[in-house]
């Protein structure tokens, strides 16, 4: 076992473990090796091939609803989301290793401001350096053999959000809020919902894409995205150690953490390490799964620096829109607006104040969700920019749409509440504004046609 210092974090490197690197730091040889290994598993139709792997997650559905009809096996909307997806990237890593990959699945660090997709994904062809021939880039799209189709991407311009100087993207803020949570059960809700963002902003309005639960894993970008999701989970675990709090067990849903996760636990799973770690509680120590990350900093911040920054955030009064989320058998794009009530000078509410967006990742095959607490979407900076605070009269409206752009019905989402979190040390946590309490509901914005 070797020990190495990574920007202030002591990371144990286990001999023989694969290193997962930032996708931007791969050498040309590593990029070529990744492409060759993926091409090999894409053309393998056995249980060691890509089609079998992609069907672990979504369509055509390898698990069953109680009535026996096909259901996706991926775990979403519940506390074992990070564990199921941790194993899933490891499964891909194992298959790629079997085709010659000698390092871990790289990660795309999308908490940094994004100006373009990583180069690995951009072009339909690449040049084979051994003979200068153009070959199909297997990371450009993925075959969906059961529907005789290929994955698509419709990049949403919000992927390239450019925050003002000193500010951060909506996605960065959502992940930072997840990392702030110092118990597992608050963490996983904030974490999962934040991670949905990349699914939607890459897949956009295509059904056969990253933005739908059934097809997302057919796009190989999925695994590079989820390698970063897992790295952020590892960063949260390091933060917990720094805080002196548990990093390796859940404080809720204990029963679920003892139940083997399908299809990893199935006899036909070709990767032994995920089969033997199919019980969620056995996945917290990811070093045992055979990989490490090259870097566990968050936007250049060491774990101790990040921890101090988080503590400082808690010393300010903050406001949130609180969403009780349930699966709606579909993905959704939800824009959140702060509304000021009508006045004697203005007949209508003023709802032009976009606070940001959140997304759901779902589809007809999704299993039932079981979030036992709300998702909190921070609106503090929106109110600060308007010169408002928690004593102001305001309410929340949303514009919520399905992948195809049509509006969600009014009854598909629970009304949002406004939550005030006073600066650390204060006691009461609910906003006192009577008008706001009367308006503790979400109204779907009727879009101007
Ligand atoms: Cu199952 Cu990102 O979550 O896919």
Tab-separated table of C-alpha atoms and ligand atoms in Angstrom:
chain	number	residue	atom	x	y	z
A	1	UNK	CA	0.000	0.000	0.000
A	2	UNK	CA	1.396	3.433	-0.887
A	3	UNK	CA	0.417	6.823	0.472
A	4	UNK	CA	0.410	10.010	-1.535
A	5	UNK	CA	-0.478	13.629	-0.760
A	6	UNK	CA	-2.982	15.234	-3.103
A	7	UNK	CA	-3.434	18.962	-2.501
A	8	UNK	CA	-3.690	18.637	1.228
A	9	UNK	CA	-5.642	15.388	1.266
A	10	UNK	CA	-3.980	12.226	2.300
A	11	UNK	CA	-5.139	9.581	-0.135
A	12	UNK	CA	-4.336	5.958	0.362
A	13	UNK	CA	-3.325	4.334	-2.914
A	14	UNK	CA	-3.762	0.601	-2.857
A	15	UNK	CA	-1.269	-1.319	-4.917
A	16	UNK	CA	-2.847	-2.429	-8.147
A	17	UNK	CA	-5.788	-0.046	-7.995
A	18	UNK	CA	-6.647	1.776	-11.191
A	19	UNK	CA	-6.346	5.559	-11.215
A	20	UNK	CA	-9.253	7.605	-12.522
A	21	UNK	CA	-7.937	10.804	-14.082
A	22	UNK	CA	-9.533	14.039	-15.218
A	23	UNK	CA	-10.537	13.578	-18.867
A	24	UNK	CA	-8.677	16.780	-19.744
A	25	UNK	CA	-5.381	15.325	-18.560
A	26	UNK	CA	-5.339	12.109	-20.605
A	27	UNK	CA	-2.342	11.536	-22.850
A	28	UNK	CA	-2.866	10.737	-26.548
A	29	UNK	CA	-1.988	7.112	-25.831
A	30	UNK	CA	-4.561	6.928	-23.042
A	31	UNK	CA	-7.237	8.478	-25.246
A	32	UNK	CA	-6.467	5.941	-27.955
A	33	UNK	CA	-6.594	3.070	-25.477
A	34	UNK	CA	-9.989	4.253	-24.197
A	35	UNK	CA	-11.374	4.427	-27.737
A	36	UNK	CA	-10.055	1.006	-28.651
A	37	UNK	CA	-11.417	-0.646	-25.508
A	38	UNK	CA	-14.838	0.978	-25.965
A	39	UNK	CA	-14.978	-0.009	-29.633
A	40	UNK	CA	-14.258	-3.569	-28.549
A	41	UNK	CA	-17.065	-3.714	-25.980
A	42	UNK	CA	-19.489	-1.977	-28.337
A	43	UNK	CA	-19.029	-4.774	-30.828
A	44	UNK	CA	-19.260	-7.521	-28.208
A	45	UNK	CA	-22.819	-8.846	-27.977
A	46	UNK	CA	-22.088	-11.217	-25.103
A	47	UNK	CA	-22.721	-10.439	-21.431
A	48	UNK	CA	-19.302	-8.676	-21.488
A	49	UNK	CA	-20.472	-6.211	-24.122
A	50	UNK	CA	-21.915	-2.709	-24.030
A	51	UNK	CA	-25.533	-3.564	-24.836
A	52	UNK	CA	-25.727	-5.872	-21.859
A	53	UNK	CA	-24.115	-3.208	-19.679
A	54	UNK	CA	-26.463	-0.418	-20.845
A	55	UNK	CA	-29.494	-2.594	-20.147
A	56	UNK	CA	-28.427	-2.782	-16.458
A	57	UNK	CA	-29.654	0.801	-16.133
A	58	UNK	CA	-32.746	1.303	-18.255
A	59	UNK	CA	-34.544	-0.050	-21.285
A	60	UNK	CA	-35.577	-2.665	-22.134
A	61	UNK	CA	-35.825	-3.262	-18.355
A	62	UNK	CA	-34.198	-6.199	-16.585
A	63	UNK	CA	-36.089	-5.896	-13.313
A	64	UNK	CA	-39.827	-6.272	-12.776
A	65	UNK	CA	-42.690	-4.258	-11.400
A	66	UNK	CA	-44.943	-6.219	-9.010
A	67	UNK	CA	-47.214	-7.115	-11.956
A	68	UNK	CA	-44.279	-8.769	-13.729
A	69	UNK	CA	-43.845	-6.114	-16.425
A	70	UNK	CA	-40.300	-4.837	-17.189
A	71	UNK	CA	-38.829	-2.232	-14.856
A	72	UNK	CA	-35.443	-0.482	-14.976
A	73	UNK	CA	-33.018	-1.779	-12.329
A	74	UNK	CA	-31.249	1.563	-11.722
A	75	UNK	CA	-31.878	3.053	-8.322
A	76	UNK	CA	-33.101	6.633	-8.355
A	77	UNK	CA	-35.064	8.692	-5.869
A	78	UNK	CA	-33.772	6.728	-2.915
A	79	UNK	CA	-30.760	6.614	-0.603
A	80	UNK	CA	-28.842	3.909	-2.456
A	81	UNK	CA	-28.569	5.967	-5.661
A	82	UNK	CA	-24.837	6.715	-5.024
A	83	UNK	CA	-24.055	3.060	-4.292
A	84	UNK	CA	-25.858	1.606	-7.330
A	85	UNK	CA	-24.087	4.048	-9.644
A	86	UNK	CA	-20.741	3.519	-7.924
A	87	UNK	CA	-20.968	-0.133	-8.836
A	88	UNK	CA	-22.141	0.711	-12.326
A	89	UNK	CA	-19.015	2.714	-13.210
A	90	UNK	CA	-16.948	-0.103	-11.694
A	91	UNK	CA	-18.786	-2.581	-13.918
A	92	UNK	CA	-17.877	-0.528	-16.998
A	93	UNK	CA	-14.300	-0.252	-15.736
A	94	UNK	CA	-14.085	-4.036	-15.404
A	95	UNK	CA	-15.409	-4.602	-18.922
A	96	UNK	CA	-13.012	-2.013	-20.347
A	97	UNK	CA	-10.100	-3.599	-18.474
A	98	UNK	CA	-10.997	-6.929	-20.050
A	99	UNK	CA	-10.558	-5.218	-23.444
A	100	UNK	CA	-7.148	-3.802	-22.595
A	101	UNK	CA	-7.729	-0.611	-20.577
A	102	UNK	CA	-4.879	-0.188	-18.081
A	103	UNK	CA	-6.194	2.798	-16.094
A	104	UNK	CA	-9.474	3.837	-14.484
A	105	UNK	CA	-12.529	5.420	-16.115
A	106	UNK	CA	-11.731	9.128	-16.434
A	107	UNK	CA	-14.079	11.770	-15.066
A	108	UNK	CA	-15.475	14.945	-16.597
A	109	UNK	CA	-15.332	17.643	-13.943
A	110	UNK	CA	-18.444	19.612	-14.863
A	111	UNK	CA	-18.371	21.617	-11.624
A	112	UNK	CA	-15.944	23.878	-13.516
A	113	UNK	CA	-17.445	26.385	-15.932
A	114	UNK	CA	-18.008	24.540	-19.223
A	115	UNK	CA	-17.231	26.077	-22.604
A	116	UNK	CA	-17.519	22.925	-24.722
A	117	UNK	CA	-17.942	19.162	-24.389
A	118	UNK	CA	-14.665	17.340	-23.691
A	119	UNK	CA	-12.834	16.610	-26.961
A	120	UNK	CA	-13.256	12.870	-26.521
A	121	UNK	CA	-16.994	13.246	-27.225
A	122	UNK	CA	-16.960	15.853	-29.967
A	123	UNK	CA	-16.087	14.215	-33.265
A	124	UNK	CA	-17.732	11.371	-35.134
A	125	UNK	CA	-14.335	10.139	-36.386
A	126	UNK	CA	-10.772	10.000	-35.124
A	127	UNK	CA	-7.482	9.199	-36.816
A	128	UNK	CA	-5.808	5.919	-35.955
A	129	UNK	CA	-2.154	6.936	-35.467
A	130	UNK	CA	-0.873	3.511	-36.559
A	131	UNK	CA	-2.112	3.867	-40.140
A	132	UNK	CA	-3.639	7.372	-40.376
A	133	UNK	CA	-7.051	5.906	-41.204
A	134	UNK	CA	-10.240	7.575	-39.964
A	135	UNK	CA	-12.167	5.411	-37.518
A	136	UNK	CA	-15.527	5.791	-35.838
A	137	UNK	CA	-15.199	7.541	-32.461
A	138	UNK	CA	-17.103	5.243	-30.097
A	139	UNK	CA	-17.623	8.108	-27.599
A	140	UNK	CA	-19.551	10.191	-30.141
A	141	UNK	CA	-22.730	8.132	-29.918
A	142	UNK	CA	-23.778	4.684	-28.783
A	143	UNK	CA	-25.767	2.029	-30.603
A	144	UNK	CA	-29.129	1.024	-29.120
A	145	UNK	CA	-29.417	-2.370	-30.730
A	146	UNK	CA	-32.783	-3.437	-29.313
A	147	UNK	CA	-34.419	-0.436	-31.021
A	148	UNK	CA	-32.074	-0.369	-34.014
A	149	UNK	CA	-31.086	3.192	-33.205
A	150	UNK	CA	-28.244	5.329	-31.827
A	151	UNK	CA	-28.058	7.849	-29.012
A	152	UNK	CA	-28.388	11.556	-29.760
A	153	UNK	CA	-27.356	14.722	-27.974
A	154	UNK	CA	-29.131	18.073	-28.051
A	155	UNK	CA	-26.912	20.242	-25.916
A	156	UNK	CA	-28.904	22.835	-23.986
A	157	UNK	CA	-27.249	26.270	-23.910
A	158	UNK	CA	-27.541	26.271	-20.102
A	159	UNK	CA	-24.663	23.756	-20.071
A	160	UNK	CA	-22.436	26.696	-20.951
A	161	UNK	CA	-23.678	28.997	-18.196
A	162	UNK	CA	-21.248	31.837	-17.639
A	163	UNK	CA	-21.632	33.238	-14.158
A	164	UNK	CA	-20.573	36.776	-13.313
A	165	UNK	CA	-17.138	37.360	-11.821
A	166	UNK	CA	-16.954	35.826	-8.360
A	167	UNK	CA	-20.152	33.791	-8.930
A	168	UNK	CA	-20.583	30.134	-9.834
A	169	UNK	CA	-22.842	28.079	-12.075
A	170	UNK	CA	-26.187	26.751	-10.872
A	171	UNK	CA	-24.711	23.254	-11.032
A	172	UNK	CA	-21.657	24.167	-8.952
A	173	UNK	CA	-23.931	25.725	-6.339
A	174	UNK	CA	-26.224	22.693	-6.273
A	175	UNK	CA	-23.282	20.311	-5.776
A	176	UNK	CA	-21.747	22.560	-3.143
A	177	UNK	CA	-25.045	22.518	-1.275
A	178	UNK	CA	-24.990	18.700	-1.378
A	179	UNK	CA	-21.420	18.637	-0.057
A	180	UNK	CA	-22.480	20.913	2.793
A	181	UNK	CA	-24.823	18.255	4.150
A	182	UNK	CA	-23.215	16.541	7.097
A	183	UNK	CA	-25.445	13.492	7.266
A	184	UNK	CA	-25.885	10.939	4.526
A	185	UNK	CA	-29.648	11.231	4.183
A	186	UNK	CA	-29.646	14.959	3.534
A	187	UNK	CA	-26.658	14.547	1.257
A	188	UNK	CA	-28.053	11.935	-1.104
A	189	UNK	CA	-31.218	13.886	-1.996
A	190	UNK	CA	-29.334	17.081	-2.844
A	191	UNK	CA	-26.625	15.086	-4.629
A	192	UNK	CA	-28.877	13.046	-6.878
A	193	UNK	CA	-31.030	15.979	-7.961
A	194	UNK	CA	-27.928	18.078	-8.732
A	195	UNK	CA	-26.404	15.313	-10.842
A	196	UNK	CA	-29.559	15.158	-13.025
A	197	UNK	CA	-28.492	18.494	-14.518
A	198	UNK	CA	-25.833	17.000	-16.791
A	199	UNK	CA	-28.235	14.336	-18.023
A	200	UNK	CA	-30.726	16.916	-19.196
A	201	UNK	CA	-28.321	19.557	-20.484
A	202	UNK	CA	-26.476	17.008	-22.656
A	203	UNK	CA	-29.446	14.965	-23.862
A	204	UNK	CA	-31.878	17.864	-24.134
A	205	UNK	CA	-35.127	17.116	-25.867
A	206	UNK	CA	-34.129	13.774	-27.383
A	207	UNK	CA	-35.752	10.745	-25.800
A	208	UNK	CA	-32.950	8.379	-26.897
A	209	UNK	CA	-30.334	10.354	-25.032
A	210	UNK	CA	-28.720	11.167	-21.708
A	211	UNK	CA	-31.905	12.934	-20.657
A	212	UNK	CA	-34.106	9.867	-20.269
A	213	UNK	CA	-33.668	7.140	-17.696
A	214	UNK	CA	-34.347	4.386	-20.223
A	215	UNK	CA	-31.659	5.344	-22.744
A	216	UNK	CA	-29.105	7.406	-20.843
A	217	UNK	CA	-26.540	4.648	-20.337
A	218	UNK	CA	-26.441	3.841	-24.053
A	219	UNK	CA	-24.499	7.096	-24.525
A	220	UNK	CA	-20.907	6.354	-23.394
A	221	UNK	CA	-20.641	9.920	-22.087
A	222	UNK	CA	-22.812	8.589	-19.258
A	223	UNK	CA	-19.911	6.740	-17.623
A	224	UNK	CA	-17.501	9.665	-17.856
A	225	UNK	CA	-20.233	11.795	-16.240
A	226	UNK	CA	-20.845	9.201	-13.545
A	227	UNK	CA	-17.149	8.792	-12.815
A	228	UNK	CA	-17.300	12.454	-11.758
A	229	UNK	CA	-20.529	11.867	-9.815
A	230	UNK	CA	-18.745	9.127	-7.911
A	231	UNK	CA	-15.683	11.335	-7.365
A	232	UNK	CA	-17.950	13.980	-5.806
A	233	UNK	CA	-19.406	11.283	-3.546
A	234	UNK	CA	-15.790	10.439	-2.583
A	235	UNK	CA	-15.160	14.145	-1.863
A	236	UNK	CA	-18.235	14.196	0.395
A	237	UNK	CA	-16.838	11.146	2.190
A	238	UNK	CA	-13.506	12.957	2.695
A	239	UNK	CA	-15.396	15.994	4.026
A	240	UNK	CA	-17.177	13.769	6.519
A	241	UNK	CA	-13.816	12.491	7.761
A	242	UNK	CA	-12.635	16.093	8.060
A	243	UNK	CA	-15.789	16.921	10.059
A	244	UNK	CA	-15.262	13.893	12.279
A	245	UNK	CA	-18.598	12.470	11.124
A	246	UNK	CA	-19.594	9.110	9.597
A	247	UNK	CA	-18.642	8.644	5.960
A	248	UNK	CA	-19.372	4.941	5.591
A	249	UNK	CA	-22.941	4.349	6.639
A	250	UNK	CA	-26.385	5.769	6.125
A	251	UNK	CA	-28.537	7.249	8.882
A	252	UNK	CA	-31.733	6.256	7.074
A	253	UNK	CA	-33.184	3.370	5.055
A	254	UNK	CA	-30.988	0.875	6.865
A	255	UNK	CA	-32.904	-2.064	5.451
A	256	UNK	CA	-32.124	-0.958	1.890
A	257	UNK	CA	-28.429	-0.875	2.631
A	258	UNK	CA	-28.476	-4.588	3.373
A	259	UNK	CA	-30.342	-5.608	0.208
A	260	UNK	CA	-28.151	-6.752	-2.709
A	261	UNK	CA	-28.541	-4.520	-5.728
A	262	UNK	CA	-29.725	-6.039	-8.985
A	263	UNK	CA	-28.425	-6.826	-11.562
A	264	UNK	CA	-24.969	-6.713	-9.928
A	265	UNK	CA	-25.959	-9.564	-7.631
A	266	UNK	CA	-27.168	-11.732	-10.533
A	267	UNK	CA	-25.294	-14.918	-11.335
A	268	UNK	CA	-24.739	-13.743	-14.916
A	269	UNK	CA	-22.856	-10.583	-13.904
A	270	UNK	CA	-19.453	-11.005	-15.596
A	271	UNK	CA	-17.571	-8.694	-13.212
A	272	UNK	CA	-16.698	-10.399	-9.985
A	273	UNK	CA	-15.898	-7.317	-7.902
A	274	UNK	CA	-19.344	-5.781	-8.380
A	275	UNK	CA	-21.025	-9.120	-7.759
A	276	UNK	CA	-19.208	-9.548	-4.460
A	277	UNK	CA	-19.985	-5.929	-3.449
A	278	UNK	CA	-23.626	-5.911	-4.534
A	279	UNK	CA	-24.775	-5.107	-0.991
A	280	UNK	CA	-24.829	-1.280	-0.792
A	281	UNK	CA	-23.202	-1.072	2.649
A	282	UNK	CA	-20.109	-2.790	1.220
A	283	UNK	CA	-19.452	-0.041	-1.326
A	284	UNK	CA	-18.615	2.897	0.949
A	285	UNK	CA	-14.912	2.025	0.940
A	286	UNK	CA	-14.476	2.353	-2.804
A	287	UNK	CA	-10.769	1.507	-2.668
A	288	UNK	CA	-11.981	-2.064	-2.205
A	289	UNK	CA	-13.570	-1.816	-5.658
A	290	UNK	CA	-10.147	-1.393	-7.233
A	291	UNK	CA	-9.869	2.297	-8.103
A	292	UNK	CA	-8.698	5.683	-6.819
A	293	UNK	CA	-9.087	9.250	-8.034
A	294	UNK	CA	-6.059	11.288	-9.042
A	295	UNK	CA	-7.480	14.337	-7.303
A	296	UNK	CA	-10.084	14.890	-4.603
A	297	UNK	CA	-10.151	18.659	-4.648
A	298	UNK	CA	-13.266	20.687	-5.427
A	299	UNK	CA	-12.600	23.531	-7.845
A	300	UNK	CA	-9.003	23.650	-6.663
A	301	UNK	CA	-9.963	23.611	-2.974
A	302	UNK	CA	-8.452	21.027	-0.656
A	303	UNK	CA	-10.856	19.210	1.650
A	304	UNK	CA	-9.892	21.354	4.647
A	305	UNK	CA	-10.235	24.565	2.629
A	306	UNK	CA	-13.603	23.389	1.312
A	307	UNK	CA	-14.735	22.547	4.821
A	308	UNK	CA	-13.845	26.038	6.049
A	309	UNK	CA	-15.664	27.611	3.112
A	310	UNK	CA	-18.758	25.529	3.866
A	311	UNK	CA	-18.692	26.537	7.527
A	312	UNK	CA	-18.519	30.154	6.443
A	313	UNK	CA	-21.616	29.690	4.238
A	314	UNK	CA	-23.524	28.402	7.225
A	315	UNK	CA	-22.793	31.599	9.094
A	316	UNK	CA	-25.148	33.507	6.776
A	317	UNK	CA	-28.933	33.627	6.739
A	318	UNK	CA	-30.234	31.686	3.715
A	319	UNK	CA	-33.459	31.049	1.823
A	320	UNK	CA	-34.564	27.992	-0.123
A	321	UNK	CA	-37.448	26.801	-2.266
A	322	UNK	CA	-38.287	23.413	-0.797
A	323	UNK	CA	-39.555	20.755	-3.234
A	324	UNK	CA	-41.099	17.480	-2.214
A	325	UNK	CA	-40.074	15.395	-5.221
A	326	UNK	CA	-41.613	12.156	-6.362
A	327	UNK	CA	-41.067	10.144	-9.520
A	328	UNK	CA	-43.330	11.264	-12.344
A	329	UNK	CA	-42.363	8.515	-14.838
A	330	UNK	CA	-40.639	11.123	-16.934
A	331	UNK	CA	-37.722	13.512	-16.972
A	332	UNK	CA	-38.503	17.165	-16.419
A	333	UNK	CA	-36.909	20.563	-16.845
A	334	UNK	CA	-37.995	22.853	-14.009
A	335	UNK	CA	-37.186	26.559	-13.968
A	336	UNK	CA	-37.637	28.308	-10.648
A	337	UNK	CA	-38.778	31.940	-10.414
A	338	UNK	CA	-39.086	34.300	-7.478
A	339	UNK	CA	-42.307	36.333	-7.690
A	340	UNK	CA	-43.122	39.621	-6.072
A	341	UNK	CA	-46.832	40.241	-5.507
A	342	UNK	CA	-48.879	42.778	-7.397
A	343	UNK	CA	-48.912	46.319	-6.109
A	344	UNK	CA	-51.126	49.332	-6.544
A	345	UNK	CA	-48.907	50.223	-9.560
A	346	UNK	CA	-48.818	46.737	-11.048
A	347	UNK	CA	-51.822	44.509	-11.514
A	348	UNK	CA	-49.893	41.220	-11.906
A	349	UNK	CA	-47.282	39.474	-9.831
A	350	UNK	CA	-43.737	40.216	-10.988
A	351	UNK	CA	-42.255	36.786	-11.714
A	352	UNK	CA	-39.374	37.741	-13.999
A	353	UNK	CA	-36.745	36.722	-11.480
A	354	UNK	CA	-35.237	33.416	-12.566
A	355	UNK	CA	-33.482	31.748	-9.644
A	356	UNK	CA	-32.178	28.780	-11.667
A	357	UNK	CA	-33.154	25.307	-12.799
A	358	UNK	CA	-33.421	21.761	-11.567
A	359	UNK	CA	-34.120	18.568	-13.437
A	360	UNK	CA	-35.704	15.194	-12.922
A	361	UNK	CA	-34.351	12.069	-14.603
A	362	UNK	CA	-37.058	9.499	-15.160
A	363	UNK	CA	-39.095	7.489	-17.588
A	364	UNK	CA	-41.880	4.931	-17.845
A	365	UNK	CA	-39.621	2.132	-16.562
A	366	UNK	CA	-38.475	3.909	-13.372
A	367	UNK	CA	-39.061	2.263	-10.012
A	368	UNK	CA	-40.965	4.192	-7.317
A	369	UNK	CA	-39.068	6.956	-5.607
A	370	UNK	CA	-38.761	7.114	-1.849
A	371	UNK	CA	-37.122	10.428	-0.920
A	372	UNK	CA	-38.018	10.928	2.720
A	373	UNK	CA	-37.098	14.621	2.782
A	374	UNK	CA	-37.432	17.615	0.495
A	375	UNK	CA	-34.981	18.919	-2.057
A	376	UNK	CA	-33.878	22.421	-1.115
A	377	UNK	CA	-33.096	24.798	-3.961
A	378	UNK	CA	-31.214	27.847	-2.767
A	379	UNK	CA	-32.624	31.237	-3.723
A	380	UNK	CA	-30.522	33.402	-1.383
A	381	UNK	CA	-28.460	35.074	-4.095
A	382	UNK	CA	-31.526	35.770	-6.245
A	383	UNK	CA	-33.093	37.584	-3.310
A	384	UNK	CA	-29.823	39.331	-2.478
A	385	UNK	CA	-29.605	40.572	-6.066
A	386	UNK	CA	-33.134	41.944	-5.731
A	387	UNK	CA	-32.207	43.598	-2.442
A	388	UNK	CA	-34.722	41.401	-0.591
A	389	UNK	CA	-34.548	39.218	2.487
A	390	UNK	CA	-36.643	36.701	4.394
A	391	UNK	CA	-38.983	39.365	5.745
A	392	UNK	CA	-40.033	40.303	2.216
A	393	UNK	CA	-43.282	39.183	0.681
A	394	UNK	CA	-42.623	36.843	-2.229
A	395	UNK	CA	-43.498	33.430	-3.539
A	396	UNK	CA	-42.173	30.825	-5.963
A	397	UNK	CA	-43.414	29.914	-9.420
A	398	UNK	CA	-42.052	27.259	-11.688
A	399	UNK	CA	-42.085	26.523	-15.390
A	400	UNK	CA	-41.930	22.722	-15.603
A	401	UNK	CA	-41.773	20.823	-18.876
A	402	UNK	CA	-41.391	17.303	-20.173
A	403	UNK	CA	-38.504	16.419	-22.516
A	404	UNK	CA	-40.667	17.226	-25.532
A	405	UNK	CA	-41.234	20.743	-24.258
A	406	UNK	CA	-44.864	20.405	-23.198
A	407	UNK	CA	-45.888	21.606	-19.751
A	408	UNK	CA	-46.293	19.247	-16.838
A	409	UNK	CA	-49.808	19.131	-15.470
A	410	UNK	CA	-50.459	21.169	-12.312
A	411	UNK	CA	-50.960	18.042	-10.253
A	412	UNK	CA	-47.637	16.307	-11.042
A	413	UNK	CA	-45.463	18.206	-8.568
A	414	UNK	CA	-46.106	19.103	-4.957
A	415	UNK	CA	-46.308	22.798	-4.106
A	416	UNK	CA	-42.984	24.320	-3.024
A	417	UNK	CA	-42.467	25.838	0.383
A	418	UNK	CA	-40.101	28.597	1.295
A	419	UNK	CA	-37.598	27.711	3.966
A	420	UNK	CA	-35.517	30.225	5.844
A	421	UNK	CA	-32.333	28.934	7.418
A	422	UNK	CA	-31.058	31.548	9.857
A	423	UNK	CA	-27.352	32.067	10.335
A	424	UNK	CA	-25.769	29.277	12.375
A	425	UNK	CA	-26.503	29.771	16.049
A	426	UNK	CA	-30.062	31.024	15.580
A	427	UNK	CA	-32.919	28.754	16.461
A	428	UNK	CA	-35.971	29.112	14.304
A	429	UNK	CA	-35.946	27.868	10.727
A	430	UNK	CA	-39.217	28.862	9.075
A	431	UNK	CA	-39.925	32.098	7.350
A	432	UNK	CA	-42.234	34.322	9.376
A	433	UNK	CA	-43.743	36.348	6.583
A	434	UNK	CA	-47.473	35.652	6.761
A	435	UNK	CA	-48.105	36.470	3.128
A	436	UNK	CA	-45.400	34.033	2.038
A	437	UNK	CA	-46.947	31.316	4.164
A	438	UNK	CA	-50.268	31.842	2.440
A	439	UNK	CA	-48.513	31.467	-0.860
A	440	UNK	CA	-46.637	28.280	0.020
A	441	UNK	CA	-47.522	26.701	-3.211
A	442	UNK	CA	-46.161	26.350	-6.708
A	443	UNK	CA	-48.022	27.711	-9.624
A	444	UNK	CA	-47.040	26.448	-13.021
A	445	UNK	CA	-46.344	29.437	-15.155
A	446	UNK	CA	-48.618	29.647	-18.118
A	447	UNK	CA	-46.085	30.451	-20.771
A	448	UNK	CA	-46.705	33.340	-23.006
A	449	UNK	CA	-47.737	31.852	-26.258
B	1	LIG	CU1	-29.000	6.512	-13.190
B	1	LIG	CU2	-27.191	9.572	-13.652
B	1	LIG	O1	-28.308	8.392	-12.830
B	1	LIG	O2	-28.151	7.934	-14.143
